[in-house]
XYZ file of C-alpha atoms in Angstrom:
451
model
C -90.745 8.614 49.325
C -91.185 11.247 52.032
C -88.447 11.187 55.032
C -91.903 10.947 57.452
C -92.701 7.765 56.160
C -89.454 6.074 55.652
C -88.463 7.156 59.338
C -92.501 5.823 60.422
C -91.065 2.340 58.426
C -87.195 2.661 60.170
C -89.312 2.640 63.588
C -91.379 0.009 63.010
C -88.978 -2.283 61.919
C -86.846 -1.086 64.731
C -89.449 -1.914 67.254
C -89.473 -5.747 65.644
C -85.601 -6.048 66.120
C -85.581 -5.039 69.519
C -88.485 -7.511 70.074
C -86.657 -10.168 68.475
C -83.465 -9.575 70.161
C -85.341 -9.680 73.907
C -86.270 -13.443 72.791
C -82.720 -14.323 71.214
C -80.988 -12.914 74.900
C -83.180 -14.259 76.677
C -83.266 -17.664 75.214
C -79.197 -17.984 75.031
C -77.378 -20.331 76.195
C -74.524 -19.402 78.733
C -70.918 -20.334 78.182
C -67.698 -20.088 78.843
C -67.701 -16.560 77.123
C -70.697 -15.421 78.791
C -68.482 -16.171 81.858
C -65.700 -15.081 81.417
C -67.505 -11.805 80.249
C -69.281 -11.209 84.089
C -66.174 -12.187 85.454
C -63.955 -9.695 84.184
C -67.032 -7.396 84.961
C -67.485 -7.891 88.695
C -63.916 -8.175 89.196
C -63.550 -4.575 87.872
C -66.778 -3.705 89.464
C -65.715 -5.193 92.642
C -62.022 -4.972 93.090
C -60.840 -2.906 90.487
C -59.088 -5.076 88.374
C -59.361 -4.655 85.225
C -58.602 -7.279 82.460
C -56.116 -6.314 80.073
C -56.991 -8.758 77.714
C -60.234 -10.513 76.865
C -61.671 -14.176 75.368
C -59.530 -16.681 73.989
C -59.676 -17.551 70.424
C -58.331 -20.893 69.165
C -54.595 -21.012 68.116
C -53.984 -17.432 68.422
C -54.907 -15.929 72.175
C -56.636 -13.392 73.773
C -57.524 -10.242 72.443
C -55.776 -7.902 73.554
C -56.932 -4.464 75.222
C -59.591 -3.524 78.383
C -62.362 -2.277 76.254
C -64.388 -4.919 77.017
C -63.989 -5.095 80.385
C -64.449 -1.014 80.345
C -67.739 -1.428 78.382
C -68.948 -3.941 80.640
C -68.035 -1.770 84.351
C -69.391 0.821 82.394
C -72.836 -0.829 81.947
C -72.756 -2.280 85.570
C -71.759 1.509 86.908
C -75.209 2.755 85.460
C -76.902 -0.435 86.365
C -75.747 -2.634 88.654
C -77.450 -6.089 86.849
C -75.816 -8.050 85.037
C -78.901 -7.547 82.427
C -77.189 -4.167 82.115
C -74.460 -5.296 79.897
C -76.586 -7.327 77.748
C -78.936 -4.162 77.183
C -75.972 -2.118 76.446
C -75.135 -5.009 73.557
C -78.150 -4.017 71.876
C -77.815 -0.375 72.437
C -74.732 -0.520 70.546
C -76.205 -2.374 68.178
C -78.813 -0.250 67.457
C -76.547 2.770 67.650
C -74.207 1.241 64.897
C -77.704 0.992 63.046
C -78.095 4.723 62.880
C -74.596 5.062 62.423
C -74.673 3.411 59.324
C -78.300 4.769 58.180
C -76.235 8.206 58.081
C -73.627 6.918 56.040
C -75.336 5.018 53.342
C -78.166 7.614 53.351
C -75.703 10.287 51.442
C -75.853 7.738 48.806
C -79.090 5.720 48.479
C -82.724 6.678 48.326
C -85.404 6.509 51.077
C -86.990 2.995 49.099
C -83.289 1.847 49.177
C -82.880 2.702 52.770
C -86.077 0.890 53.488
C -84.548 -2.024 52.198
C -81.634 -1.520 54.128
C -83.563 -1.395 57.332
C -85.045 -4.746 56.639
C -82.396 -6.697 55.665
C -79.910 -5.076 58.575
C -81.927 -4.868 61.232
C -83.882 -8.273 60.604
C -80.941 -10.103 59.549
C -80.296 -13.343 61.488
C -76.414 -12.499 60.504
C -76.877 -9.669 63.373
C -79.401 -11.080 65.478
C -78.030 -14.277 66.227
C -74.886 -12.194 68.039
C -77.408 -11.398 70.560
C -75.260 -13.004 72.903
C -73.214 -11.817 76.437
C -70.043 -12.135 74.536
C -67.113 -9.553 73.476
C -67.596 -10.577 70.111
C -70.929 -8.446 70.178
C -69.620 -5.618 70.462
C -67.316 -5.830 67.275
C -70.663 -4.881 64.918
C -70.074 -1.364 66.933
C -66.393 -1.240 65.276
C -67.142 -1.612 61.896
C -70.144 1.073 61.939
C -67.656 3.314 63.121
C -64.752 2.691 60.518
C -67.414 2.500 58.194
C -68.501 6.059 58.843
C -64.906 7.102 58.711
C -64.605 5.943 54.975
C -67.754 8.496 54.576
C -66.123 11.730 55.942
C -62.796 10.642 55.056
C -63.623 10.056 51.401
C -60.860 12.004 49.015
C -62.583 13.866 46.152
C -60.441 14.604 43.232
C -56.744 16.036 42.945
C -55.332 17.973 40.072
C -51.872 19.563 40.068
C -51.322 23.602 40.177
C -48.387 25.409 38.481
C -46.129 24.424 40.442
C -46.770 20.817 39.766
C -47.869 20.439 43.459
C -50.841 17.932 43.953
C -53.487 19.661 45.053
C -56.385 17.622 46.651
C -60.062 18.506 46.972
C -61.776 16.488 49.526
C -65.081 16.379 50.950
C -63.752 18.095 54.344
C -66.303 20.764 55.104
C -66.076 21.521 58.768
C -62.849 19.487 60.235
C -64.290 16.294 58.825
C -61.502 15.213 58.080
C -59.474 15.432 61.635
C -62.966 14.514 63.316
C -62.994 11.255 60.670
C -59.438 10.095 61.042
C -59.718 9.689 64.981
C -63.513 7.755 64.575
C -61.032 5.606 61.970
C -58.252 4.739 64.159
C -60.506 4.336 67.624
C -62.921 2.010 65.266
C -59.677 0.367 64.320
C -58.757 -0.225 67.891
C -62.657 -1.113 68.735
C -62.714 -4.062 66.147
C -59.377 -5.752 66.968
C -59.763 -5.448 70.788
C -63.200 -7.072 70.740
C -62.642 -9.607 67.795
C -59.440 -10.857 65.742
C -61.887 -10.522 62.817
C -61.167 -6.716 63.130
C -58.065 -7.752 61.085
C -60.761 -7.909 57.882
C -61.087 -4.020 58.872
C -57.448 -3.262 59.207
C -56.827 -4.655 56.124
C -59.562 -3.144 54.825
C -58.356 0.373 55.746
C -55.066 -0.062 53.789
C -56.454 -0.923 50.632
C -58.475 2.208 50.828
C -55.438 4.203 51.828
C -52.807 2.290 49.111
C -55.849 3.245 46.389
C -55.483 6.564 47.696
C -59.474 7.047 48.447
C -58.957 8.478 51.380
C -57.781 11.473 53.516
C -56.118 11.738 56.883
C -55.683 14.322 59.413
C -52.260 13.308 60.875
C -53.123 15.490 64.132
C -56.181 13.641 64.543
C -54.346 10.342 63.951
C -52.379 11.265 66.462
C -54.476 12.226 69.716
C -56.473 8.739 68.405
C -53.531 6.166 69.014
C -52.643 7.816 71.713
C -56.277 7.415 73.228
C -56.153 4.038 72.004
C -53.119 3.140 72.814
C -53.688 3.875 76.909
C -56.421 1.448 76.534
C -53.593 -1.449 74.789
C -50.369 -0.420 76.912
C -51.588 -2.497 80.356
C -51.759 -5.823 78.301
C -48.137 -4.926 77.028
C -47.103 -4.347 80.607
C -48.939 -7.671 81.758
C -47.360 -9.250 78.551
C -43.688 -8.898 79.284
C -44.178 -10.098 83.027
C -47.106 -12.440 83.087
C -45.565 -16.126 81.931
C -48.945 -17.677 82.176
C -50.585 -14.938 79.271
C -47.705 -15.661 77.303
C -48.168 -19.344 77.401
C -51.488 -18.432 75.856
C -49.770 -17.421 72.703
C -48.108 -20.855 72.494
C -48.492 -22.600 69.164
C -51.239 -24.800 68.809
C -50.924 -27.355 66.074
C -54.717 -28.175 65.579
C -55.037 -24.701 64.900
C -51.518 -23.205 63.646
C -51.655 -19.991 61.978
C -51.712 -18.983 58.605
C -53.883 -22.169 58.282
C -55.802 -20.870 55.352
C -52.371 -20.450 53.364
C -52.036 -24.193 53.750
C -55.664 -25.544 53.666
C -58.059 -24.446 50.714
C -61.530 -25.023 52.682
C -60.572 -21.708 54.666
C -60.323 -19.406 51.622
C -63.238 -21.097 49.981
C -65.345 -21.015 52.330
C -64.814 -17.154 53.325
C -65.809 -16.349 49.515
C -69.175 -18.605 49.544
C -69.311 -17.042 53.237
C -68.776 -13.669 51.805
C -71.203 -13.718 49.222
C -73.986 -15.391 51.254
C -74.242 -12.740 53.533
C -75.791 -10.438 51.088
C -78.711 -13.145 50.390
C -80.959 -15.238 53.180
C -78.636 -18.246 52.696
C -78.083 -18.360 56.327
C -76.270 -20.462 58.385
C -76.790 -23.744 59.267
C -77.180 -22.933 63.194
C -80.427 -21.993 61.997
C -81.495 -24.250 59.874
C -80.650 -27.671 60.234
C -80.343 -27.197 63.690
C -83.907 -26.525 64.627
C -85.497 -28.771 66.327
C -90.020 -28.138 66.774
C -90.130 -30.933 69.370
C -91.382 -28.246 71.754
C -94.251 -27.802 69.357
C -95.762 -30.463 68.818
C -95.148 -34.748 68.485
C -92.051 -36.492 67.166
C -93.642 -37.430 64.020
C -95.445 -33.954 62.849
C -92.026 -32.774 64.672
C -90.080 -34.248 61.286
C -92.220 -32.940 58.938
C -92.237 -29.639 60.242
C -88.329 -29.812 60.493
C -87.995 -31.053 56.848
C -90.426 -28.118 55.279
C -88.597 -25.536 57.397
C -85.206 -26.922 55.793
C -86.409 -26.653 52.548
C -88.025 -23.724 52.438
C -85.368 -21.774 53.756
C -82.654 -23.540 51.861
C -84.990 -22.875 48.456
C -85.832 -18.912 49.316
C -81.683 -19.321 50.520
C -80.928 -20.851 46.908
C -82.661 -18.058 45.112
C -81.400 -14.783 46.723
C -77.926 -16.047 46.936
C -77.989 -16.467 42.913
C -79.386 -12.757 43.006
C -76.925 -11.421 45.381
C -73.998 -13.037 42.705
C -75.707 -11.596 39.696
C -75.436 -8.393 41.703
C -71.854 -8.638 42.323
C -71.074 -9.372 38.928
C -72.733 -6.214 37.778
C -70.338 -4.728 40.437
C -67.731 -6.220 39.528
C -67.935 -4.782 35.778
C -68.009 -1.527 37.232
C -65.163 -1.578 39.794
C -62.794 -3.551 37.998
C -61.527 -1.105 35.923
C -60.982 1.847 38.511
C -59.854 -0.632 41.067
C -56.160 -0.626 40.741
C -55.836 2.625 38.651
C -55.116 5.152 41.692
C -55.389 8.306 39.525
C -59.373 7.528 38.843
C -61.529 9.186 41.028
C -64.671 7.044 41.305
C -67.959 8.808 41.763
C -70.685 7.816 44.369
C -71.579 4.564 43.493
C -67.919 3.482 42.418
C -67.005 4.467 45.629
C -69.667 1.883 47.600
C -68.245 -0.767 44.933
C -64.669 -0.345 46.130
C -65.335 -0.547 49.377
C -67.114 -3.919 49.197
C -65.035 -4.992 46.538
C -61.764 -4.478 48.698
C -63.807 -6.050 51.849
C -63.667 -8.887 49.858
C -60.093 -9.103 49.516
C -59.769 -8.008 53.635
C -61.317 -11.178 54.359
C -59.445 -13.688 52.406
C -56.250 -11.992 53.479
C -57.306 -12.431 57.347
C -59.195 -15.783 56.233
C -55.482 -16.646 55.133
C -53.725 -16.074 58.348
C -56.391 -16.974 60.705
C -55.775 -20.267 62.694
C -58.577 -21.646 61.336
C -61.789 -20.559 59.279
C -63.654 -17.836 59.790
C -66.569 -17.861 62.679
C -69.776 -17.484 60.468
C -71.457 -15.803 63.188
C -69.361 -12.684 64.147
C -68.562 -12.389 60.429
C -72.285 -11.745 60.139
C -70.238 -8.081 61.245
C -69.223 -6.961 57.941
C -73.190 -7.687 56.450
C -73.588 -4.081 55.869
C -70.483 -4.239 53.213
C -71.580 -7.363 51.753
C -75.231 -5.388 50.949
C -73.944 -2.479 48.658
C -73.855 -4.068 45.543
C -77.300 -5.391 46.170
C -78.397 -2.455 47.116
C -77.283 -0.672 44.172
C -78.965 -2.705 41.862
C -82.769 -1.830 44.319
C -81.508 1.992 43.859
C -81.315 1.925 40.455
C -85.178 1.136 40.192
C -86.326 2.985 42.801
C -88.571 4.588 40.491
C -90.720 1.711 40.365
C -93.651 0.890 41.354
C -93.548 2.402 45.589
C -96.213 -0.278 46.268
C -94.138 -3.160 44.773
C -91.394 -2.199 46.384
C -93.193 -2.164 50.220
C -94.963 -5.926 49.194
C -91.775 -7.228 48.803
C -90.599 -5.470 51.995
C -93.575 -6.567 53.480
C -93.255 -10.255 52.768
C -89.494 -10.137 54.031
C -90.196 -8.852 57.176
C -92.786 -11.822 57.910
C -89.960 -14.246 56.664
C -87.262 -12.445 58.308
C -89.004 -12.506 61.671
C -90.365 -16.494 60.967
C -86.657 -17.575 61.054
C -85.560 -15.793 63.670
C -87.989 -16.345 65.995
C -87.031 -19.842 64.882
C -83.594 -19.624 65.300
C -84.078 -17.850 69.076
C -85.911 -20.889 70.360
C -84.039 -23.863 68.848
C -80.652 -23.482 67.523
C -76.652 -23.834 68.126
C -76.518 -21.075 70.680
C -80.133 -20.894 71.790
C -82.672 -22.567 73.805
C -86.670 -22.140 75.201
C -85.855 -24.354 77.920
C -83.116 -21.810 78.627
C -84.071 -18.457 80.855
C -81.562 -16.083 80.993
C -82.325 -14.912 83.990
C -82.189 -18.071 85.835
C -78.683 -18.567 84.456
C -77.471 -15.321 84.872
C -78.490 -15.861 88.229
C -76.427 -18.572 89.169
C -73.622 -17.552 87.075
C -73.257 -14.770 88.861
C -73.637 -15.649 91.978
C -71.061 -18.727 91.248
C -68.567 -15.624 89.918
C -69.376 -13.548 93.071
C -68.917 -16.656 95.690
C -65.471 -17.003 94.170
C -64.551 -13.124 94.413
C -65.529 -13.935 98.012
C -63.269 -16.918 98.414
């Protein structure tokens, strides 16, 4: 396929996402995050203050850092509406689209990248984080260390007559200092806006103890030291504020390292894991729509149980795909896995990668106070694709007209259960107007500032 018309079929299926994502933010319901999200915003806006730490996660704290509350005065700086921050959400989001087009397109066709399109930027996994919350932002974070992996990636090594390794890497024009500092600041992205950025941390050293990758120690450097300046205030507050050390304190309904002691965590994140790479979504979206807007109570059942079973069916059917990708995967990454002195080619490298995401997650989902949230997880979907999208590059030669039917029907599907999910769901609401909310949120927020 010609690069016109896949970039004519990127756009267009752009144009739907950012369509779709207008009715999920607009539709959302505001919570505590939401709030404490503004609040942190207009207090920097405001007064200067800015949060050293951000939202609250059961059992383990805050996270700590001020990027969110930097992203967020930046966004009110330019625009000085609280719809500014949620626009920037889906800037980033779209950004960490192209981000990742860049990456994946040094290894997969322009049919494969079609598919990628579709089942990225469709994806309720992503679109359901259309939401005024820090955890948002963390799709921008793994883009980023994803890229890294890409300009980092170590070629071969062989050793000269001296019996010196000698490595050839893929480091044409300071790639390599230029890709160790995205790594580290994606690092310090991920972890600052969601504890899940452990799963990229982890992640990262696998790649490194495999020895896939290459690092620029200058560039390392200059990155934790930029990183760092944004992390060294919520040390300071740390050692002299009792009140955000008290909420550290254990909490024994959620305790950590409860996935080392409970089996549903660790089970779950592998079913979790391997769903994403299907339309097997969550149950936020299925059983928890609710048509009573459309029409009657008793057409309002029927509807409700098709919808179910449709989705759970078409869920069923790709999710027994996705595994019979993964095993063909797993037959090829297997053997080059632990055996640091292989150096995989293209599509061994996309396996690794996936294949040690999948070991980054039950690590985290091990020490995590409870199990992993479903929704921000929805994050690492671009991982969870490659072996799937190995198996559509490897008969890309087909039939060009099959392949856009197909594409075709998933886009109507895709944008069905969406639209479903934005109107009646866990987080979302039609009886809900953002802009009424906001409204009153904010003005609540800026009362108190006043006060």
């Amino acid at each position: 396929m010609a690069n016109k018309k896949y970039l004519l079929f990127t756009l267009l299926v752009l144009v739907i996402h950012i369509i779709l994502a207008a009715v999920y933010a607009n539709n959302q319901v505001i919570g505590s995050s939401q709030n404490l999200l503004l609040t942190n915003a207009y207090d920097a806006l405001y007064n200067g203050k800015f949060s050293s730490f951000g939202d609250a996660f059961p059992g383990i704290g805050p996270t700590p850092g001020l990027l969110p509350s930097l992203l967020c005065y930046g966004a009110l700086m330019i625009w000085d509406n609280p719809f500014s921050i949620m626009a920037m959400i889906v800037v980033l989001r779209i950004m960490a689209f192209v981000i990742l087009s860049a990456c994946f397109k040094k290894y997969f066709s322009n049919v494969t990248m079609c598919w990628f399109s579709v089942f990225f930027l469709l994806s309720p996994f992503i679109l359901y984080n259309t939401t005024m919350t820090q955890d948002a932002f963390f799709l921008f974070g793994v883009a980023l260390v994803t890229s890294s992996y890409v300009m980092l990636r170590k070629g071969t090594s062989f050793r000269d007559i001296y019996s010196r390794e000698v490595t050839f890497t893929y480091d044409r024009k300071g790639w390599t200092f230029f890709g160790t500092m995205v790594l580290i600041l994606g690092l310090f992205w991920c972890l600052e806006t969601d504890y899940l950025g452990l799963i990229m941390l982890f992640l990262t050293l696998f790649m490194y103890m495999r020895r896939l990758l290459t690092f620029s120690f200058t560039g390392a450097a200059i990155a934790l030291f930029l990183g760092g300046l944004t992390v060294y205030p919520f040390l300071q507050e740390l050692t002299s504020n009792s009140t955000l050390t008290g909420l550290y304190a254990q909490d024994e309904e959620h305790p950590l390292m409860y996935g080392l002691t409970n089996v549903y965590p660790l089970a779950i994140s592998v079913f979790d894991y391997l769903r994403l790479g299907s339309t097997n979504f969550s149950h936020y979206l299925i059983t928890e729509f609710d048509p009573d807007f459309i029409t009657g109570d008793a057409v309002s059942k029927l509807i409700s149980a098709v919808w179910v079973g449709v989705l759970y069916i078409v869920g069923g059917i790709t999710l027994l795909l996705n595994i019979a990708s993964w095993s063909v995967a797993l037959k090829q990454c297997l053997p080059i896995a632990f055996r640091a002195g292989v150096v995989p080619n293209k599509k061994e490298y996309l396996y690794l990668v996936s294949f040690y995401t999948f070991f980054a997650i039950l690590l985290t989902a091990a020490i995590y106070s409870d199990k992993l949230p479903f929704v921000t997880l929805g994050a690492i979907l671009p991982l969870a694709l490659v072996p799937a999208l190995t198996i559509v590059d490897a008969h890309r030669q087909n039939n060009t007209l099959k392949h856009f039917a197909i594409l075709t029907a998933a886009i109507f599907f895709l944008t069905a259960v969406n639209l479903g999910g934005a109107v009646s769901s866990g987080y979302f609401d039609s009886n809900d107007s953002l802009g009424m909310q906001i409204t009153e949120e904010v003005n609540a927020i800026l009362s108190e500032m006043g006060n």
